[in-house]
Tab-separated table of C-alpha atoms in Angstrom:
chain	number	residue	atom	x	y	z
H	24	UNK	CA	113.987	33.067	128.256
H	25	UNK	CA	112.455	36.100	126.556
H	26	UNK	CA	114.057	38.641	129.087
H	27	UNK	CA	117.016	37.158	128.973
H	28	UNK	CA	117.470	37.670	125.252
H	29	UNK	CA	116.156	40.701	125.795
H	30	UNK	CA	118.914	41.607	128.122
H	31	UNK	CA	121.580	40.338	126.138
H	32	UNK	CA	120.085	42.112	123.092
H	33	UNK	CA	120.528	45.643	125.086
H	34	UNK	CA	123.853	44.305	126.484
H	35	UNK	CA	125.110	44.259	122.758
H	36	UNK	CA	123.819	47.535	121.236
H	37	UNK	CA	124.919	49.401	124.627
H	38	UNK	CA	128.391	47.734	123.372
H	39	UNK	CA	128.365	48.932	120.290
H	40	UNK	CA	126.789	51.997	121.163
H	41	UNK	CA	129.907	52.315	123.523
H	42	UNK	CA	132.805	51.158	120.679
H	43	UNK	CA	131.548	53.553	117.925
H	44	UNK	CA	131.807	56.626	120.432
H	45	UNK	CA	135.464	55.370	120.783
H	46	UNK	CA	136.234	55.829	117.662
H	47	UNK	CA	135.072	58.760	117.093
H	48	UNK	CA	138.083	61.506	117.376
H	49	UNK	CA	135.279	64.552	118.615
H	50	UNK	CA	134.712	62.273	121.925
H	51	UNK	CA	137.994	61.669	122.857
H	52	UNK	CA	138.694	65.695	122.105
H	53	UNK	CA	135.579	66.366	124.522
H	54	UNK	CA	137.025	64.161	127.454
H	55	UNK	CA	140.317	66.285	127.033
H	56	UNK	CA	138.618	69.724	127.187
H	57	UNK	CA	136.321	68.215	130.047
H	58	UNK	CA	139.258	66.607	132.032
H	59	UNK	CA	141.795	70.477	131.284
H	60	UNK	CA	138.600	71.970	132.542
H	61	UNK	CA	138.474	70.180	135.345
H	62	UNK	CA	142.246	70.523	136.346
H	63	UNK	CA	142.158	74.117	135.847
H	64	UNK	CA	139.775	74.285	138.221
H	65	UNK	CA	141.615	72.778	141.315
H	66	UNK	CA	145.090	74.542	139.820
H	67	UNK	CA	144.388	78.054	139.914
H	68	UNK	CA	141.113	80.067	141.738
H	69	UNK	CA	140.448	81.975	138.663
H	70	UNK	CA	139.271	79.728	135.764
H	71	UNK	CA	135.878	78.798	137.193
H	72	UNK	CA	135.177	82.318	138.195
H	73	UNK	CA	131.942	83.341	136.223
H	74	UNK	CA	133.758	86.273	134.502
H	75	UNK	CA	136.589	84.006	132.825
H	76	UNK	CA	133.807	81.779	132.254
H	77	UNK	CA	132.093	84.207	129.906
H	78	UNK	CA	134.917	85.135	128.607
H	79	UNK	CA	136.385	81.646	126.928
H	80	UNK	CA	132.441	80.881	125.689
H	81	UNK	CA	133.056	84.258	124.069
H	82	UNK	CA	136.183	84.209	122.691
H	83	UNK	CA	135.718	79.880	121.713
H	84	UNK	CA	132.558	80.856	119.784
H	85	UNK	CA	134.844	83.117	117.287
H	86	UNK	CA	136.682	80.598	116.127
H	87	UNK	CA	134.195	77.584	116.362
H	88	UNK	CA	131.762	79.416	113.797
H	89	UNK	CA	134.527	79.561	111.379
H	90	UNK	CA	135.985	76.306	111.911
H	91	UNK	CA	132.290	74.793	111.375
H	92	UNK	CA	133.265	77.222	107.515
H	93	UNK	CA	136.625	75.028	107.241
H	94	UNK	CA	135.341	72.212	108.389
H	95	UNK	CA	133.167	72.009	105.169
H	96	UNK	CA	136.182	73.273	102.907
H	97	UNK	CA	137.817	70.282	104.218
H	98	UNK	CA	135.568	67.984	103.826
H	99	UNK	CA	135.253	68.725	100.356
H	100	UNK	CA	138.705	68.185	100.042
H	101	UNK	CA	139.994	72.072	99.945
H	102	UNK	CA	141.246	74.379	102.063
H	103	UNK	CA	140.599	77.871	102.643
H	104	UNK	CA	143.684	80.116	103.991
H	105	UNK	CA	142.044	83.383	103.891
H	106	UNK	CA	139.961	83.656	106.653
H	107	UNK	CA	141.530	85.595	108.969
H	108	UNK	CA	142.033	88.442	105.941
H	109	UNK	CA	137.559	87.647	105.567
H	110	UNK	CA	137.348	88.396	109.390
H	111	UNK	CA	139.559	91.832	108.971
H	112	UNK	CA	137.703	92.769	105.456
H	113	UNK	CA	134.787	92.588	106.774
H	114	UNK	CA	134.991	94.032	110.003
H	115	UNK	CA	136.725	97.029	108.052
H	116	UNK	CA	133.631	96.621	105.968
H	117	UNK	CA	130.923	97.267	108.576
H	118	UNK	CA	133.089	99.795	110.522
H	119	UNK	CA	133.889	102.340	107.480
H	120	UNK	CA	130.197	102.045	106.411
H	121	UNK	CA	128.898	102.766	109.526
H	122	UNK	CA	131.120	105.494	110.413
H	123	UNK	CA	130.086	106.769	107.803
H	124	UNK	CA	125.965	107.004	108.947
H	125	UNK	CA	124.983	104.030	107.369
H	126	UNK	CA	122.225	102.212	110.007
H	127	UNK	CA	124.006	98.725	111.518
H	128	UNK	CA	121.523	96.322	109.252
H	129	UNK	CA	122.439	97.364	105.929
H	130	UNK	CA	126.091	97.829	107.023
H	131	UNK	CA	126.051	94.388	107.911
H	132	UNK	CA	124.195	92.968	104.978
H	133	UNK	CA	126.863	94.612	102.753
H	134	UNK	CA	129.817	93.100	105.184
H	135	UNK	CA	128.502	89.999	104.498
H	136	UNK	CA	128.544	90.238	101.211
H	137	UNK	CA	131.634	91.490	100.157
H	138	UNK	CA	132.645	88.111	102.243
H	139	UNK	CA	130.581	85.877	100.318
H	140	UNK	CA	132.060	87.632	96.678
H	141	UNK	CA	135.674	86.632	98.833
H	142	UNK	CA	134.893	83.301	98.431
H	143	UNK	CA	132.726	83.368	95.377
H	144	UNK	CA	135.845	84.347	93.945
H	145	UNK	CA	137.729	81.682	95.834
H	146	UNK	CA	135.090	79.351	94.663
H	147	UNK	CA	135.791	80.330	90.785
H	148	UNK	CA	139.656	80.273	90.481
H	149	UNK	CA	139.491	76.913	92.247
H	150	UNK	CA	136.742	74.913	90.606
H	151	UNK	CA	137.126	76.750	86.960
H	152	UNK	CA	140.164	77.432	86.795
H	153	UNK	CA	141.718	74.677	88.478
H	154	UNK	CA	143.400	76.797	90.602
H	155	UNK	CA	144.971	74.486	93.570
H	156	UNK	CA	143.061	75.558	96.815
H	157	UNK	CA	146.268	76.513	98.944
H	158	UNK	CA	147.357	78.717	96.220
H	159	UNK	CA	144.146	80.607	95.127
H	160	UNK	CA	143.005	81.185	98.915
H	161	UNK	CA	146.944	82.153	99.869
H	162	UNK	CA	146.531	84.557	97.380
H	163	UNK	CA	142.942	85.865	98.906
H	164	UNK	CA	145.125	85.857	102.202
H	165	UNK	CA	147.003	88.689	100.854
H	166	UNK	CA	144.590	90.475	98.521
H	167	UNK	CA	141.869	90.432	101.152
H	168	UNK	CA	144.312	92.236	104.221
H	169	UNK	CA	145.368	94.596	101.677
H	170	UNK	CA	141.622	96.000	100.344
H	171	UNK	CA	140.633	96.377	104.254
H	172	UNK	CA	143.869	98.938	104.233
H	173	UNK	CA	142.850	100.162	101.568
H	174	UNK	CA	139.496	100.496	102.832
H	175	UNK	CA	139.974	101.863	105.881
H	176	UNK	CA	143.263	103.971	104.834
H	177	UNK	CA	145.012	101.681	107.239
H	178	UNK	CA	143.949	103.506	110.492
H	179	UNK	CA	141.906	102.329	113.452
H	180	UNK	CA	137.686	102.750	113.396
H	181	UNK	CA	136.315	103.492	116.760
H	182	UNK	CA	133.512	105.512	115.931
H	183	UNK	CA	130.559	103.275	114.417
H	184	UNK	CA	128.228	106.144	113.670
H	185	UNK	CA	124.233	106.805	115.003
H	186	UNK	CA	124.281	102.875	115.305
H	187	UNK	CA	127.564	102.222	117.712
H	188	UNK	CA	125.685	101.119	120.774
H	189	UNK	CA	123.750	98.090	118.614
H	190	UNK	CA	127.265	97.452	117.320
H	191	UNK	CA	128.248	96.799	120.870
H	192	UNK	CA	125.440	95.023	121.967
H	193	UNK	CA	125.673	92.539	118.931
H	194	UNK	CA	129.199	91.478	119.407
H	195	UNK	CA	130.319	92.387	122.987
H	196	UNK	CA	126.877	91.846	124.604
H	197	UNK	CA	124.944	89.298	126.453
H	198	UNK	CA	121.609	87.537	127.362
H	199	UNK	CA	121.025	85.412	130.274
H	200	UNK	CA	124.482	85.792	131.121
H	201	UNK	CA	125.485	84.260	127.735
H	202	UNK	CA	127.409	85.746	125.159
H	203	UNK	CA	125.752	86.683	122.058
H	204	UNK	CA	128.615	85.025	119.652
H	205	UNK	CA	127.583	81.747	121.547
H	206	UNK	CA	123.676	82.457	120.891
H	207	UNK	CA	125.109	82.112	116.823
H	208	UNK	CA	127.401	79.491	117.261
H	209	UNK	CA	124.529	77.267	118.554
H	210	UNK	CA	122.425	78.350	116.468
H	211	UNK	CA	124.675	77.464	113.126
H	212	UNK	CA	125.953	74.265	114.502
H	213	UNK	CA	122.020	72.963	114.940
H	214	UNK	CA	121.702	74.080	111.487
H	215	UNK	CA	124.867	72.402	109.908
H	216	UNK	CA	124.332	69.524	111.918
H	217	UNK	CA	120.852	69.013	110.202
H	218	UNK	CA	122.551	70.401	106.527
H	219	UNK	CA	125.274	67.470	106.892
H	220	UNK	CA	123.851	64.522	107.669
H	221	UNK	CA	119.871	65.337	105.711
H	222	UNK	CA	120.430	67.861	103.101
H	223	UNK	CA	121.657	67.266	99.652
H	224	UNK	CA	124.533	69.965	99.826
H	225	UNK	CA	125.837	68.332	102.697
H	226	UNK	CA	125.877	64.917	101.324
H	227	UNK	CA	127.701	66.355	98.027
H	228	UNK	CA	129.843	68.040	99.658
H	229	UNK	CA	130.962	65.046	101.416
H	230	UNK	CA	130.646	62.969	98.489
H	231	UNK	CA	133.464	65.226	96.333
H	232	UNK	CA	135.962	65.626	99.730
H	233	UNK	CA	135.641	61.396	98.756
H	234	UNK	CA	135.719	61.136	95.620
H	235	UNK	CA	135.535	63.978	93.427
H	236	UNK	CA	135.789	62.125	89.969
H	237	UNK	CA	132.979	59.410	91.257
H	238	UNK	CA	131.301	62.505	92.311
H	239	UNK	CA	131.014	63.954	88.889
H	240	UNK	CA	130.390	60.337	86.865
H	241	UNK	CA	127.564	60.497	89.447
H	242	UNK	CA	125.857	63.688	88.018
H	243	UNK	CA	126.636	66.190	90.618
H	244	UNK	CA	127.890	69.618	89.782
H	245	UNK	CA	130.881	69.890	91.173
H	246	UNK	CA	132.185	72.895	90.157
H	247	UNK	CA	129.108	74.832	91.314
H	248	UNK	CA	128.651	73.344	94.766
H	249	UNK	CA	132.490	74.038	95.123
H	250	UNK	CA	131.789	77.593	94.658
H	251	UNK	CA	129.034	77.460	97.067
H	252	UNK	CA	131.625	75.749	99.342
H	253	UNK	CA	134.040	78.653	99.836
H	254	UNK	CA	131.512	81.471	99.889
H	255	UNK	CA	129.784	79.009	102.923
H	256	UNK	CA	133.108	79.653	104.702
H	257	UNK	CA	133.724	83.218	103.669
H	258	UNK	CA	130.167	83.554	104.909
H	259	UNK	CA	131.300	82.487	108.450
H	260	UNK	CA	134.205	83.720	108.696
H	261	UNK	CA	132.435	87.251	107.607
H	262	UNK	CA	130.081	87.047	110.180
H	263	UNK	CA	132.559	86.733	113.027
H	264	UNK	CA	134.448	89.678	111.675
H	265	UNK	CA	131.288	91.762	112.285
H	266	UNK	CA	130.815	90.015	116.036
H	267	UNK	CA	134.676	90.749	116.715
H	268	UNK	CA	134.184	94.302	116.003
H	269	UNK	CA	131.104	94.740	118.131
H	270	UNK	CA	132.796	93.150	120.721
H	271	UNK	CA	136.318	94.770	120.332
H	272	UNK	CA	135.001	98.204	120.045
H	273	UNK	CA	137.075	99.375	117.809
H	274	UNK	CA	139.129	97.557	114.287
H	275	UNK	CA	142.424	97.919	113.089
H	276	UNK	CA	143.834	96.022	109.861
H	277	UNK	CA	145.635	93.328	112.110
H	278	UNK	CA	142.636	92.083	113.295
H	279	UNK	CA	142.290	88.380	112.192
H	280	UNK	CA	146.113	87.589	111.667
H	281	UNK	CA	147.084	83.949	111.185
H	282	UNK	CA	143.880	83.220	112.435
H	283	UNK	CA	143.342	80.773	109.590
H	284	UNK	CA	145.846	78.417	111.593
H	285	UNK	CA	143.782	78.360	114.599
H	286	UNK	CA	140.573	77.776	113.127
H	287	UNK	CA	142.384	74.932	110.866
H	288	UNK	CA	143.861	73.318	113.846
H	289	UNK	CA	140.135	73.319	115.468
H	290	UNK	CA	138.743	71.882	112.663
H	291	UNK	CA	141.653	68.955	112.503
H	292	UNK	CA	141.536	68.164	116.521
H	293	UNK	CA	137.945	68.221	116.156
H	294	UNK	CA	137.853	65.228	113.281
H	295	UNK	CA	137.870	66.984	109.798
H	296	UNK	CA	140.094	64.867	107.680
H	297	UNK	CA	142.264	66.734	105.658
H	298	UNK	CA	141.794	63.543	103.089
H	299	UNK	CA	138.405	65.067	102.767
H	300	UNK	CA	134.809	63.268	103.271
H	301	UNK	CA	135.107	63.520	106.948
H	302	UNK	CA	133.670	66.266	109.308
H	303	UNK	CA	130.683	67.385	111.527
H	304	UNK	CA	129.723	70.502	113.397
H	305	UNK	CA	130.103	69.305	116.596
H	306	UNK	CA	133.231	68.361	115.380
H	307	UNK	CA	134.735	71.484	114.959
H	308	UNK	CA	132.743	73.513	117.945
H	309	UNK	CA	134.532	70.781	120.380
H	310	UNK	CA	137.916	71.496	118.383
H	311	UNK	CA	137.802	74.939	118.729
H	312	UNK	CA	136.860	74.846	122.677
H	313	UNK	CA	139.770	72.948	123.566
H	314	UNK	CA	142.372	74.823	121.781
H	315	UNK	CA	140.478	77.748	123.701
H	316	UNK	CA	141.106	76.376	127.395
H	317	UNK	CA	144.620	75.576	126.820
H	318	UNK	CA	145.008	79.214	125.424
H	319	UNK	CA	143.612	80.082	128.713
H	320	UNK	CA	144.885	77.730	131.061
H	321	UNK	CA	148.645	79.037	129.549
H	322	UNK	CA	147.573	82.751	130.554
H	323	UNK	CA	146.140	81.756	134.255
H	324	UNK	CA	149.180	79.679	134.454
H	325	UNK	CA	151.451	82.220	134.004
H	326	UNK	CA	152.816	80.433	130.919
H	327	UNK	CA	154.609	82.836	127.953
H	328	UNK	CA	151.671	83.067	125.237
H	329	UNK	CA	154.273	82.427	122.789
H	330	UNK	CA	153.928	79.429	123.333
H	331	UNK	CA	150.699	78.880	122.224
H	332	UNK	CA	151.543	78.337	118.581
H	333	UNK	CA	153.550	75.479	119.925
H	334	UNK	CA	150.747	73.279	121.513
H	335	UNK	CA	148.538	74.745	118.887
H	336	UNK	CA	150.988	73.168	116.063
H	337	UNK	CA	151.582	69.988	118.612
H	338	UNK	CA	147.711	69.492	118.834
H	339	UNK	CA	147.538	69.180	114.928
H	340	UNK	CA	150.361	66.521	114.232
H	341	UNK	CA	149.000	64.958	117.040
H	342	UNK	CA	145.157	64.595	115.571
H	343	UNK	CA	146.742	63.968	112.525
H	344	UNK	CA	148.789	61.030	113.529
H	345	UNK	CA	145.936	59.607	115.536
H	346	UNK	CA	143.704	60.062	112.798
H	347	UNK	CA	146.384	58.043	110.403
H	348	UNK	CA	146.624	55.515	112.623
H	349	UNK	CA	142.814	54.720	113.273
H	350	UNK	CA	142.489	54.589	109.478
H	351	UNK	CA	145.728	52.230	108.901
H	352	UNK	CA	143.996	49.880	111.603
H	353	UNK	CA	140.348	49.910	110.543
C-alpha cells in the first residue's frame, strides 16, 4: 500500500514538475534553438563544422551578456535603448587609451567606467527626474555614438599600443577550444542567476518592474536601486564593447548600431516581460542563442541578411503574443 502511494506521490510531482516547464516561455525557446540546430545540421554540411561552431558561441555570447543587462531593465519595468552607443563608447574608450600607451587593465577599468557613468546618468534622469525610460535612454542613444566620434575623431583604431596582443587574446581568443566571451557569459549568468532569485537587489528589482508604488509603500528605495539598474546594464553592455574590440581587431564608430534591438528581442523571446516583474538569466542567454542560429542558418542558407530584421521583428510579436495569451488564460 505504502509503495503504491509512494508511486503515485512521484507520479504527481513528475506531473507537475512536467506542466510548470510548459509554461515556462525559456523552454519552449530552448526546444526551438535545439530542434533549428538540429535541422541545420542535416540541411547544409557546414553548420556543425567545429569552426562555425565556435563561431555562433562567440558571436551569441555578445549579445546574451547584454541581454542578461536588459533583461533586468525590463524587469524593473524600463528600458534601456542605448546600448549599442555603450558597446561603441566604450570600445572607443579602451582603444584611444590604449593607443595611446596606456597598459590593457587600467584601459579597461576606465572603459568600464565611463559605461557605468552612461547609465548612472540614465539611472538619474529616469528615477529623479522622471524622465520616461524610452526617452532619456533614446537620448543616451545619440549622445553616447556621438562622444565615441568625438573621442576617437571619428576614424578607425587598429593599433592598441604595447598591450595589443592581450587585447586580442581577451576578446578574439580561446581556451579549451572555447571562446573567451562564452567563459564571461557563463560566468555572469551563474552569478545573476544566484542575484535574482537570493539577493535582495534582485528581489527589488523585481518587486518595482511589479509594482513600483507597492514597492515604495513597502520601504524600498526605488529611486536608488533604479539607478543601480541602468548602470548594471551599461555595465554589460560596456564590457562586451571591450570583448568586441579584442575580438574585431580593430573599432570604428559604427560598431554597435541598432544593436539595442537585437539584444531587446533576446531578452523578449527569452521571457522578460515588457510589463515588468518577469525575467531570468537563463532567460535571456537562451533568447539570445536562438536569434543567433537563425542569423546563421539565413547566411549558410544562402538567404539575403536583410532579412534578418524581419524574423528578428517576427520573433518579438510572436513572444509577445504568446506571452499575452498565457497571461489572459492563467
Amino acid at each position: 500500500m505504502s509503495e503504491t502511494l509512494e508511486q503515485a506521490i512521484g507520479q504527481a510531482q513528475h506531473r507537475n514538475w512536467l506542466s510548470r516547464m510548459a509554461n515556462l516561455q525559456v523552454f519552449w525557446v530552448f526546444i526551438a534553438a535545439v530542434l533549428a540546430c538540429l535541422a541545420l545540421t542535416f540541411m547544409t554540411d557546414a553548420f556543425a563544422t567545429e569552426r562555425n561552431l565556435f563561431n555562433v558561441a562567440r558571436n551569441f555570447a555578445f549579445v546574451a551578456i547584454i541581454a542578461i543587462g536588459m533583461t533586468t531593465v525590463i524587469a524593473s519595468g524600463g528600458i534601456d535603448l542605448s546600448v549599442g552607443s555603450v558597446v561603441v563608447l566604450s570600445a572607443m574608450t579602451i582603444s584611444v587609451l590604449m593607443e595611446a600607451g596606456n597598459p590593457f587593465w587600467l584601459s579597461a577599468l576606465l572603459a568600464i567606467g565611463v559605461a557605468l557613468l552612461v547609465g548612472a546618468i540614465n539611472g538619474v534622469l529616469i528615477a529623479y527626474a522622471g524622465m520616461p525610460a524610452f526617452v532619456a535612454t533614446l537620448g543616451m542613444l545619440s549622445a553616447a555614438r556621438s562622444a565615441a566620434m568625438v573621442l576617437s575623431n571619428n576614424k578607425m583604431i587598429w593599433e592598441f599600443g604595447p598591450d595589443h596582443d592581450i587585447l586580442l587574446w581577451v576578446g578574439g581568443g580561446s581556451t579549451f577550444g572555447l571562446p573567451h566571451p562564452l567563459y564571461v557569459l557563463i560566468a555572469l549568468t551563474i552569478v545573476m542567476g544566484f542575484v535574482y532569485r537570493w539577493s535582495r537587489w534582485g528581489q527589488y528589482v523585481f518587486a518595482i518592474g511589479s509594482n513600483e508604488e507597492a514597492a515604495t509603500l513597502t520601504g524600498i528605495a526605488v529611486k536608488r536601486i533604479k539607478v543601480t539598474i541602468y548602470m548594471f546594464s551599461a555595465f554589460t553592455a560596456g564590457m562586451a564593447g571591450i570583448l568586441m574590440a579584442g575580438w574585431l581587431g580593430s573599432v570604428t564608430t559604427n560598431l554597435g548600431t541598432a544593436m539595442e534591438l537585437t539584444v531587446i528581442a533576446a531578452a523578449v523571446i527569452g521571457g522578460a516581460n515588457l510589463n515588468g516583474g518577469e525575467g531570468t538569466a537563463l532567460g535571456a542567454v537562451v533568447g539570445a542563442l536562438l536569434i543567433e542560429v537563425i542569423r546563421n542558418s539565413l547566411i549558410l542558407l544562402g538567404i539575403s541578411t536583410f532579412w534578418q530584421g524581419m524574423f528578428i521583428g517576427t520573433f518579438i510579436i510572436v513572444a509577445v503574443s504568446f506571452d499575452r495569451i498565457r497571461y489572459a488564460r492563467t
